[in-house]
Tab-separated table of C-alpha atoms in Angstrom:
chain	number	residue	atom	x	y	z
K	586	MET	CA	-0.704	-8.771	0.979
K	587	ARG	CA	1.642	-6.865	2.540
K	588	LEU	CA	2.700	-7.183	6.930
K	589	HIS	CA	2.563	-4.766	9.066
K	590	GLU	CA	5.545	-3.166	10.739
K	591	TYR	CA	6.200	-5.304	13.251
K	592	GLN	CA	4.992	-8.565	10.619
K	593	ALA	CA	7.979	-7.795	8.253
K	594	LYS	CA	9.967	-7.351	11.441
K	595	GLU	CA	9.631	-10.566	12.408
K	596	VAL	CA	10.011	-11.902	9.145
K	597	PHE	CA	14.043	-10.110	8.884
K	598	ALA	CA	14.824	-11.107	11.581
K	599	ASP	CA	14.476	-14.220	11.511
K	600	ALA	CA	16.233	-14.191	8.124
K	601	GLY	CA	18.988	-12.511	9.823
K	602	ILE	CA	18.122	-9.423	10.250
K	603	PRO	CA	19.066	-7.096	13.248
K	604	THR	CA	16.079	-5.995	14.350
K	605	PRO	CA	15.766	-3.620	17.434
K	606	ALA	CA	13.928	-5.317	20.719
K	607	SER	CA	10.180	-4.722	20.610
K	608	GLN	CA	6.543	-5.253	21.170
K	609	LEU	CA	3.185	-5.157	20.332
K	610	ALA	CA	0.278	-3.819	21.967
K	611	SER	CA	-3.378	-2.600	21.703
K	612	ASP	CA	-3.788	-0.754	24.872
K	613	VAL	CA	-2.046	2.322	26.903
K	614	ASP	CA	-1.547	0.682	29.801
K	615	GLY	CA	0.056	-2.599	27.376
K	616	VAL	CA	2.698	0.118	25.441
K	617	VAL	CA	3.647	1.892	29.307
K	618	ASP	CA	4.553	-2.038	30.264
K	619	ALA	CA	6.210	-3.172	27.318
K	620	ALA	CA	8.255	1.055	27.003
K	621	ASP	CA	9.757	0.324	30.773
K	622	GLU	CA	10.644	-3.552	30.004
K	623	ILE	CA	12.754	-2.409	26.819
K	624	GLY	CA	13.703	0.998	28.809
K	625	TYR	CA	13.627	4.309	27.639
K	626	PRO	CA	13.898	5.976	25.733
K	627	VAL	CA	11.695	4.253	23.125
K	628	ALA	CA	9.761	4.933	19.714
K	629	VAL	CA	5.169	3.752	19.482
K	630	LYS	CA	4.670	3.263	15.595
K	631	ALA	CA	0.798	2.759	14.161
K	632	GLN	CA	1.210	-0.137	12.836
K	633	VAL	CA	-1.410	0.757	10.099
K	634	HIS	CA	-0.398	-0.024	6.539
K	635	VAL	CA	0.507	4.138	5.426
K	636	GLY	CA	3.181	6.127	4.775
K	637	GLY	CA	4.266	9.373	6.195
K	638	ARG	CA	3.036	7.827	9.674
K	639	GLY	CA	5.444	10.058	12.076
K	640	LYS	CA	4.365	13.207	9.553
K	641	ALA	CA	0.687	12.727	11.095
K	642	GLY	CA	1.668	11.652	13.671
K	643	GLY	CA	1.154	8.058	14.006
K	644	ILE	CA	4.517	7.543	15.467
K	645	LYS	CA	5.924	9.103	19.122
K	646	LEU	CA	9.617	9.192	20.437
K	647	VAL	CA	8.858	8.841	24.601
K	648	GLU	CA	11.383	9.641	27.178
K	649	ASN	CA	9.403	8.238	30.272
K	650	SER	CA	5.918	6.434	30.913
K	651	GLU	CA	4.024	9.418	31.452
K	652	GLU	CA	4.797	10.281	27.530
K	653	ALA	CA	4.559	6.754	26.611
K	654	ARG	CA	1.490	7.235	28.277
K	655	GLU	CA	0.486	10.090	26.036
K	656	ALA	CA	1.541	9.356	23.579
K	657	ALA	CA	-0.556	5.715	23.315
K	658	ASP	CA	-3.645	7.848	24.178
K	659	SER	CA	-2.785	9.611	21.615
K	660	ILE	CA	-2.292	7.274	18.671
K	661	LEU	CA	-4.741	4.814	19.973
K	662	GLY	CA	-7.844	5.232	18.175
K	663	MET	CA	-6.772	7.340	16.256
K	664	ASP	CA	-7.880	8.303	12.656
K	665	LEU	CA	-4.529	7.390	10.456
K	666	LYS	CA	-5.516	9.062	6.458
K	667	GLY	CA	-8.368	6.432	6.797
K	668	TYR	CA	-7.156	3.783	8.534
K	669	HIS	CA	-8.153	3.276	12.045
K	670	VAL	CA	-5.288	2.191	15.000
K	671	ASP	CA	-5.426	-0.128	17.029
K	672	GLN	CA	-2.185	-1.428	17.910
K	673	VAL	CA	0.529	0.249	17.601
K	674	LEU	CA	4.615	-0.904	17.495
K	675	VAL	CA	7.026	-0.208	21.235
K	676	GLU	CA	10.103	-0.225	19.512
K	677	GLU	CA	14.178	0.454	20.866
K	678	ALA	CA	14.635	3.713	20.050
K	679	VAL	CA	17.735	3.529	17.601
K	680	ASP	CA	21.082	6.610	17.819
K	681	PHE	CA	21.908	7.001	14.768
K	682	THR	CA	24.299	8.835	12.471
K	683	ASN	CA	23.148	7.798	8.708
K	684	GLU	CA	19.485	6.148	7.651
K	685	LEU	CA	19.977	4.694	4.198
K	686	TYR	CA	17.348	2.512	1.781
K	687	VAL	CA	17.789	-0.548	0.884
K	688	GLY	CA	14.549	-2.743	-0.999
K	689	ILE	CA	13.681	-5.474	-3.812
K	690	THR	CA	11.118	-4.922	-5.990
K	691	MET	CA	10.136	-6.140	-9.767
K	692	ASP	CA	10.643	-3.573	-12.487
K	693	ARG	CA	8.424	-4.469	-15.167
K	694	GLY	CA	9.593	-2.275	-17.561
K	695	GLU	CA	12.892	-4.340	-17.725
K	696	GLY	CA	10.927	-7.117	-16.986
K	697	LYS	CA	13.418	-8.475	-13.298
K	698	PRO	CA	13.759	-7.318	-10.473
K	699	VAL	CA	15.979	-4.554	-9.205
K	700	ALA	CA	17.853	-4.212	-6.091
K	701	MET	CA	18.079	-0.607	-5.170
K	702	VAL	CA	20.369	1.280	-2.542
K	703	SER	CA	20.678	4.979	-1.530
K	704	THR	CA	22.070	6.946	1.129
K	705	LYS	CA	18.660	9.433	1.241
K	706	GLY	CA	16.719	7.110	3.682
K	707	GLY	CA	14.080	8.029	6.143
K	708	VAL	CA	12.181	9.400	3.492
K	709	ASN	CA	9.955	9.290	0.461
K	710	ILE	CA	11.140	7.100	-1.278
K	711	GLU	CA	9.065	7.963	-4.242
K	712	GLU	CA	10.098	11.263	-3.739
K	713	VAL	CA	13.832	10.320	-3.986
K	714	ALA	CA	13.909	9.554	-7.231
K	715	GLU	CA	11.480	11.873	-9.135
K	716	GLU	CA	13.331	14.716	-7.287
K	717	ASP	CA	17.061	13.266	-7.506
K	718	PRO	CA	17.089	9.416	-9.676
K	719	ASP	CA	20.473	9.447	-9.079
K	720	ALA	CA	21.030	9.316	-5.709
K	721	ILE	CA	19.562	5.531	-6.231
K	722	ALA	CA	21.474	3.328	-7.243
K	723	ARG	CA	20.026	0.038	-8.944
K	724	GLU	CA	21.623	-3.297	-10.027
K	725	HIS	CA	18.529	-5.184	-12.168
K	726	ILE	CA	18.907	-9.124	-11.389
K	727	ASP	CA	18.422	-12.350	-13.284
K	728	PRO	CA	15.772	-15.012	-11.767
K	729	SER	CA	17.105	-18.080	-12.894
K	730	PHE	CA	20.288	-17.266	-10.935
K	731	GLY	CA	19.125	-14.497	-8.052
K	732	MET	CA	20.835	-11.810	-6.744
K	733	HIS	CA	25.026	-12.237	-7.072
K	734	PRO	CA	27.209	-11.331	-3.474
K	735	TYR	CA	28.458	-9.343	-6.426
K	736	GLN	CA	25.311	-7.304	-6.904
K	737	ALA	CA	24.998	-6.275	-3.966
K	738	ARG	CA	28.088	-4.872	-3.244
K	739	LYS	CA	28.279	-3.358	-6.190
K	740	ALA	CA	24.709	-1.949	-5.985
K	741	VAL	CA	26.177	-0.769	-2.314
K	742	TYR	CA	29.684	1.563	-3.382
K	743	ASP	CA	27.382	3.146	-6.436
K	744	ALA	CA	25.518	4.102	-3.619
K	745	GLY	CA	28.084	5.439	-1.976
K	746	VAL	CA	27.296	3.677	1.318
K	747	ASP	CA	30.391	4.387	3.781
K	748	ARG	CA	32.750	1.719	4.054
K	749	ALA	CA	32.950	0.767	7.142
K	750	VAL	CA	28.516	-0.700	6.866
K	751	ALA	CA	29.290	-1.157	3.312
K	752	ARG	CA	29.854	-5.320	4.403
K	753	ASP	CA	26.848	-5.299	7.020
K	754	VAL	CA	24.469	-3.426	4.370
K	755	SER	CA	25.556	-5.555	0.991
K	756	SER	CA	24.662	-8.567	3.253
K	757	ILE	CA	21.237	-7.030	4.030
K	758	LEU	CA	20.775	-6.409	1.037
K	759	LYS	CA	21.057	-10.294	0.065
K	760	THR	CA	19.185	-11.716	2.297
K	761	LEU	CA	16.410	-9.042	1.027
K	762	TYR	CA	16.280	-10.770	-2.144
K	763	ASP	CA	16.600	-14.148	-0.510
K	764	LEU	CA	13.480	-13.236	1.341
K	765	TRP	CA	11.566	-11.350	-1.566
K	766	GLU	CA	12.966	-14.643	-3.449
K	767	SER	CA	11.410	-17.452	-1.697
K	768	LYS	CA	8.787	-15.414	0.050
K	769	ASP	CA	7.276	-14.779	-2.970
K	770	GLY	CA	7.695	-11.537	-2.522
K	771	SER	CA	5.728	-7.794	-3.937
K	772	ASP	CA	7.903	-5.385	-2.811
K	773	VAL	CA	10.166	-5.956	0.389
K	774	GLU	CA	12.067	-2.407	1.562
K	775	ILE	CA	14.231	-1.360	4.840
K	776	ASN	CA	13.401	2.641	5.264
K	777	PRO	CA	15.594	4.235	7.039
K	778	LEU	CA	18.251	0.969	7.120
K	779	MET	CA	19.996	3.262	10.620
K	780	ILE	CA	23.910	3.685	11.203
K	781	THR	CA	24.716	4.024	15.262
K	782	ASP	CA	28.205	5.310	16.167
K	783	ASP	CA	29.595	2.889	16.064
K	784	ASP	CA	28.683	0.800	13.042
K	785	GLU	CA	26.131	-1.233	13.353
K	786	VAL	CA	24.017	-1.525	11.487
K	787	ILE	CA	19.662	-1.999	12.394
K	788	ALA	CA	16.179	-2.533	9.896
K	789	ALA	CA	14.311	0.544	11.973
K	790	ASP	CA	11.220	-0.548	10.011
K	791	ALA	CA	9.893	-2.996	7.264
K	792	VAL	CA	7.985	-3.022	4.365
K	793	MET	CA	7.272	-6.749	3.076
K	794	ASN	CA	4.558	-6.839	0.665
K	795	VAL	CA	4.059	-10.450	-0.432
K	796	ASP	CA	1.413	-12.568	-3.056
K	797	GLU	CA	-1.180	-13.645	-1.889
K	798	ASP	CA	-1.878	-16.600	-4.376
K	799	ALA	CA	0.616	-18.014	-3.380
K	800	LEU	CA	0.260	-18.359	0.448
K	801	PHE	CA	-0.467	-22.098	-0.087
K	802	ARG	CA	2.859	-22.117	-0.546
K	803	HIS	CA	3.631	-20.393	3.099
K	804	PRO	CA	1.960	-21.555	6.049
K	805	ASP	CA	4.113	-19.124	8.388
K	806	LEU	CA	2.496	-16.102	6.393
K	807	GLU	CA	-0.893	-17.644	6.025
K	808	GLU	CA	-0.994	-17.713	9.629
K	809	MET	CA	-0.510	-13.650	9.288
K	810	GLU	CA	-3.228	-12.823	7.287
K	811	GLU	CA	-6.015	-12.254	9.393
K	812	GLU	CA	-4.050	-9.590	10.929
K	813	ALA	CA	-2.271	-7.770	8.240
K	814	ALA	CA	-5.351	-7.099	7.145
K	815	GLY	CA	-6.212	-5.837	10.957
K	816	GLY	CA	-7.134	-2.291	11.165
K	817	ASP	CA	-8.951	-1.478	7.957
K	818	GLU	CA	-12.565	-1.853	7.587
K	819	LEU	CA	-12.120	-2.420	3.766
K	820	GLU	CA	-9.490	-4.415	3.425
K	821	ARG	CA	-11.552	-6.364	5.793
K	822	LYS	CA	-15.170	-5.377	3.635
K	823	ALA	CA	-12.609	-6.787	0.498
K	824	ASP	CA	-12.376	-9.698	1.685
K	825	GLU	CA	-15.612	-10.400	2.711
K	826	TYR	CA	-17.399	-9.199	-0.412
K	827	ASP	CA	-14.335	-11.296	-2.415
K	828	PHE	CA	-12.661	-8.417	-4.039
K	829	ASP	CA	-9.352	-7.944	-5.589
K	830	TYR	CA	-8.589	-4.554	-3.486
K	831	VAL	CA	-5.481	-2.185	-2.925
K	832	ARG	CA	-6.261	1.259	-0.787
K	833	LEU	CA	-3.835	4.124	-2.202
K	834	SER	CA	-3.634	7.740	-1.424
K	835	GLY	CA	-5.078	9.740	-3.521
K	836	ASN	CA	-9.197	11.025	-3.841
K	837	VAL	CA	-10.704	9.388	-6.978
K	838	GLY	CA	-12.127	6.034	-6.240
K	839	ILE	CA	-11.875	3.457	-9.238
K	840	ILE	CA	-14.038	0.143	-10.059
K	841	GLY	CA	-13.735	-1.878	-13.228
K	842	ASN	CA	-13.224	-5.715	-14.216
K	843	GLY	CA	-10.412	-6.451	-14.734
K	844	ALA	CA	-7.326	-6.436	-13.499
K	845	GLY	CA	-5.555	-4.358	-16.838
K	846	LEU	CA	-8.806	-2.689	-17.674
K	847	VAL	CA	-7.824	-0.804	-13.767
K	848	MET	CA	-4.911	-0.544	-14.562
K	849	THR	CA	-5.912	1.633	-17.107
K	850	THR	CA	-7.497	3.876	-15.334
K	851	LEU	CA	-5.220	4.590	-13.095
K	852	ASP	CA	-2.698	5.287	-15.247
K	853	LEU	CA	-5.592	7.662	-16.795
K	854	VAL	CA	-6.854	9.110	-13.112
K	855	ASP	CA	-2.617	9.871	-12.975
K	856	HIS	CA	-2.329	11.292	-17.317
K	857	TYR	CA	-5.032	13.829	-16.033
K	858	GLY	CA	-4.222	15.281	-13.422
K	859	GLY	CA	-6.144	13.221	-10.334
K	860	GLU	CA	-4.241	10.672	-8.027
K	861	PRO	CA	-6.117	6.740	-7.553
K	862	ALA	CA	-8.297	6.193	-4.259
K	863	ASN	CA	-7.766	2.839	-5.228
K	864	PHE	CA	-7.265	-0.212	-6.768
K	865	LEU	CA	-10.427	-2.369	-7.126
K	866	ASP	CA	-11.353	-5.386	-9.636
K	867	VAL	CA	-14.778	-6.449	-9.483
K	868	GLY	CA	-13.857	-9.562	-11.792
K	869	GLY	CA	-15.658	-11.058	-14.329
K	870	GLY	CA	-19.224	-11.516	-15.280
K	871	ALA	CA	-19.542	-9.373	-12.260
K	872	LYS	CA	-23.653	-9.084	-11.721
K	873	ALA	CA	-25.957	-6.351	-10.338
K	874	GLU	CA	-25.572	-7.172	-7.425
K	875	ARG	CA	-21.129	-7.730	-6.589
K	876	ILE	CA	-21.732	-3.511	-8.862
K	877	ALA	CA	-23.880	-2.713	-5.372
K	878	ASN	CA	-21.142	-4.071	-3.425
K	879	ALA	CA	-18.373	-2.478	-5.085
K	880	LEU	CA	-19.535	0.816	-4.823
K	881	ASP	CA	-20.541	0.284	-1.294
K	882	MET	CA	-16.987	-0.046	-0.531
K	883	VAL	CA	-15.806	3.120	-2.238
K	884	PHE	CA	-18.391	5.176	-0.915
K	885	SER	CA	-17.252	3.620	2.852
K	886	ASP	CA	-13.819	5.396	2.042
K	887	GLU	CA	-13.566	8.832	3.036
K	888	ASN	CA	-10.990	10.422	1.140
K	889	VAL	CA	-12.892	8.991	-2.012
K	890	ASP	CA	-14.470	12.632	-3.634
K	891	ALA	CA	-15.564	10.380	-6.584
K	892	VAL	CA	-15.481	7.580	-8.711
K	893	VAL	CA	-15.163	6.026	-11.978
K	894	PHE	CA	-16.522	3.255	-13.269
K	895	ASN	CA	-14.610	1.271	-16.716
K	896	ILE	CA	-16.466	-2.015	-16.902
K	897	PHE	CA	-15.349	-3.545	-21.049
K	898	GLY	CA	-18.706	-6.490	-21.362
K	899	GLY	CA	-17.376	-9.457	-22.618
K	900	ILE	CA	-18.763	-12.084	-19.584
K	901	THR	CA	-19.978	-8.766	-17.803
K	902	ARG	CA	-22.658	-7.238	-19.067
K	903	GLY	CA	-23.578	-3.935	-19.722
K	904	ASP	CA	-26.782	-3.682	-18.611
K	905	GLU	CA	-26.405	-6.481	-15.202
K	906	VAL	CA	-23.931	-3.428	-13.643
K	907	ALA	CA	-26.024	-0.377	-15.121
K	908	ARG	CA	-28.932	-2.113	-12.973
K	909	GLY	CA	-26.354	-2.884	-10.225
K	910	ILE	CA	-25.793	0.803	-10.237
K	911	ASN	CA	-28.997	1.466	-9.862
K	912	GLU	CA	-30.412	-0.077	-7.269
K	913	ALA	CA	-26.669	0.725	-5.037
K	914	LEU	CA	-27.637	4.615	-5.781
K	915	GLU	CA	-31.459	4.310	-5.385
K	916	ALA	CA	-30.842	3.196	-2.263
K	917	PHE	CA	-29.696	6.614	-1.042
K	918	ASP	CA	-31.391	10.162	-0.279
K	919	GLU	CA	-28.770	11.576	-1.524
K	920	ILE	CA	-25.485	10.282	-3.757
K	921	PRO	CA	-22.692	11.151	-1.680
K	922	LYS	CA	-20.263	10.885	-4.722
K	923	PRO	CA	-20.784	11.965	-7.929
K	924	VAL	CA	-20.489	8.858	-9.698
K	925	VAL	CA	-19.627	8.552	-13.533
K	926	VAL	CA	-19.541	5.605	-15.685
K	927	ARG	CA	-18.603	4.384	-18.609
K	928	LEU	CA	-19.949	0.842	-20.365
K	929	ALA	CA	-18.180	-0.786	-23.352
K	930	GLY	CA	-18.592	-4.160	-25.009
K	931	THR	CA	-21.626	-7.294	-24.170
K	932	ASN	CA	-24.878	-5.067	-23.546
K	933	TRP	CA	-23.010	-1.652	-24.182
K	934	GLU	CA	-26.204	0.536	-25.987
K	935	GLU	CA	-28.757	-1.475	-23.665
K	936	GLY	CA	-26.866	-1.020	-20.150
K	937	MET	CA	-26.500	3.092	-21.297
K	938	GLU	CA	-30.333	3.109	-21.982
K	939	ILE	CA	-30.544	1.762	-18.296
K	940	LEU	CA	-27.992	3.769	-16.408
K	941	ASN	CA	-30.444	6.974	-14.114
K	942	GLU	CA	-28.392	10.024	-15.123
K	943	ASP	CA	-29.935	11.649	-12.953
K	944	LEU	CA	-27.734	9.996	-10.095
K	945	VAL	CA	-25.321	9.001	-12.558
K	946	THR	CA	-22.638	10.736	-15.264
K	947	VAL	CA	-22.665	9.135	-17.994
K	948	GLU	CA	-19.287	8.957	-20.478
K	949	GLN	CA	-18.597	7.461	-24.085
K	950	THR	CA	-15.583	7.143	-23.730
K	951	LEU	CA	-12.828	6.114	-20.732
K	952	GLU	CA	-10.965	9.296	-21.244
K	953	ASP	CA	-14.018	11.449	-20.574
K	954	ALA	CA	-14.877	9.732	-17.875
K	955	VAL	CA	-11.716	9.360	-16.444
K	956	GLU	CA	-11.235	13.320	-16.794
K	957	ARG	CA	-14.461	14.214	-15.780
K	958	THR	CA	-14.018	11.778	-13.531
K	959	VAL	CA	-11.075	13.604	-12.452
K	960	GLU	CA	-12.653	17.369	-12.052
K	961	TYR	CA	-15.595	16.832	-9.846
K	962	ALA	CA	-13.087	15.324	-6.877
K	963	GLU	CA	-11.817	18.261	-7.400
K	964	GLU	CA	-14.932	20.473	-7.276
K	965	VAL	CA	-15.398	18.010	-4.437
K	966	ASN	CA	-11.629	19.605	-2.471
K	967	GLU	CA	-12.175	23.096	-3.692
K	968	GLN	CA	-15.607	23.322	-1.536
């Protein structure tokens, strides 16, 4: 479950992390009233689950009521990278001298959580990791003991954070780890963590993703679940269909049965030069109706230019999957996006015979299926 920025900041503030004064608003008058109450300048920030909101026009800094009204009118209702914006966070602007990045995530290669700190905050941390990996200090944590205070101080020191704020930054990093551990987090981060002229440290942004299977342990977060999915029709639809679904930023739609199979497909899309648009696991024993629902979801994503099915039959039967694909596609006068199918396992041969090759492209291997789908997506982009 991905919390919205305003929700993550509530959790952070309750844990003692300094955050700017802010109010949530869902209409233009509400934005202006909130801005007037907080005091100018303020930032008006779209509350959707995407990065790069500022570059896409989803964050605006305003100096007065007239500008606040214009910003609200511009942001509310906009389509931001496929997400409909129906609420904004009106937040006190922070006059800063420096921006840092701090975060906790799982390093699956090491099998341990890792704390990360960088003085290159305010930009995409993935780009920093790729272009200048030495700019990110990392400290792996033994989950048996948790994060020791000295580890937080070491990560901050290794990152080159100014001594005047190092103690506060290390305290915030330690608090982030405690939240990550106690709330069953998958990722928590602040980017940017702003440093003011008088050496105050303030969380100007907040990201918190938690394991939704552990929500029964966290009634406070469970109450946020429905609102956290707000603004994204696809995530609401995934809940309705009971799919494991994560929306990504690419244009290659992916449908598979089993998390490992879907992850393998994502990796292959990247390997062949494409960008995954989603993670969609239909689960085991998927019947025709469930497959049709999966296609409905992926076709509904405007970012998707081509779709690959990767089905390995165990409980799931290849002939059932093939019928579901045919039934879903035959309902269209024109197939909205190219579909490539790879079947293997139980009844895969029967499924291959059933598939209507006037509607889909069939490939024998996963590699061929992914490569063909990436090619289709590139062709659509070139049109």
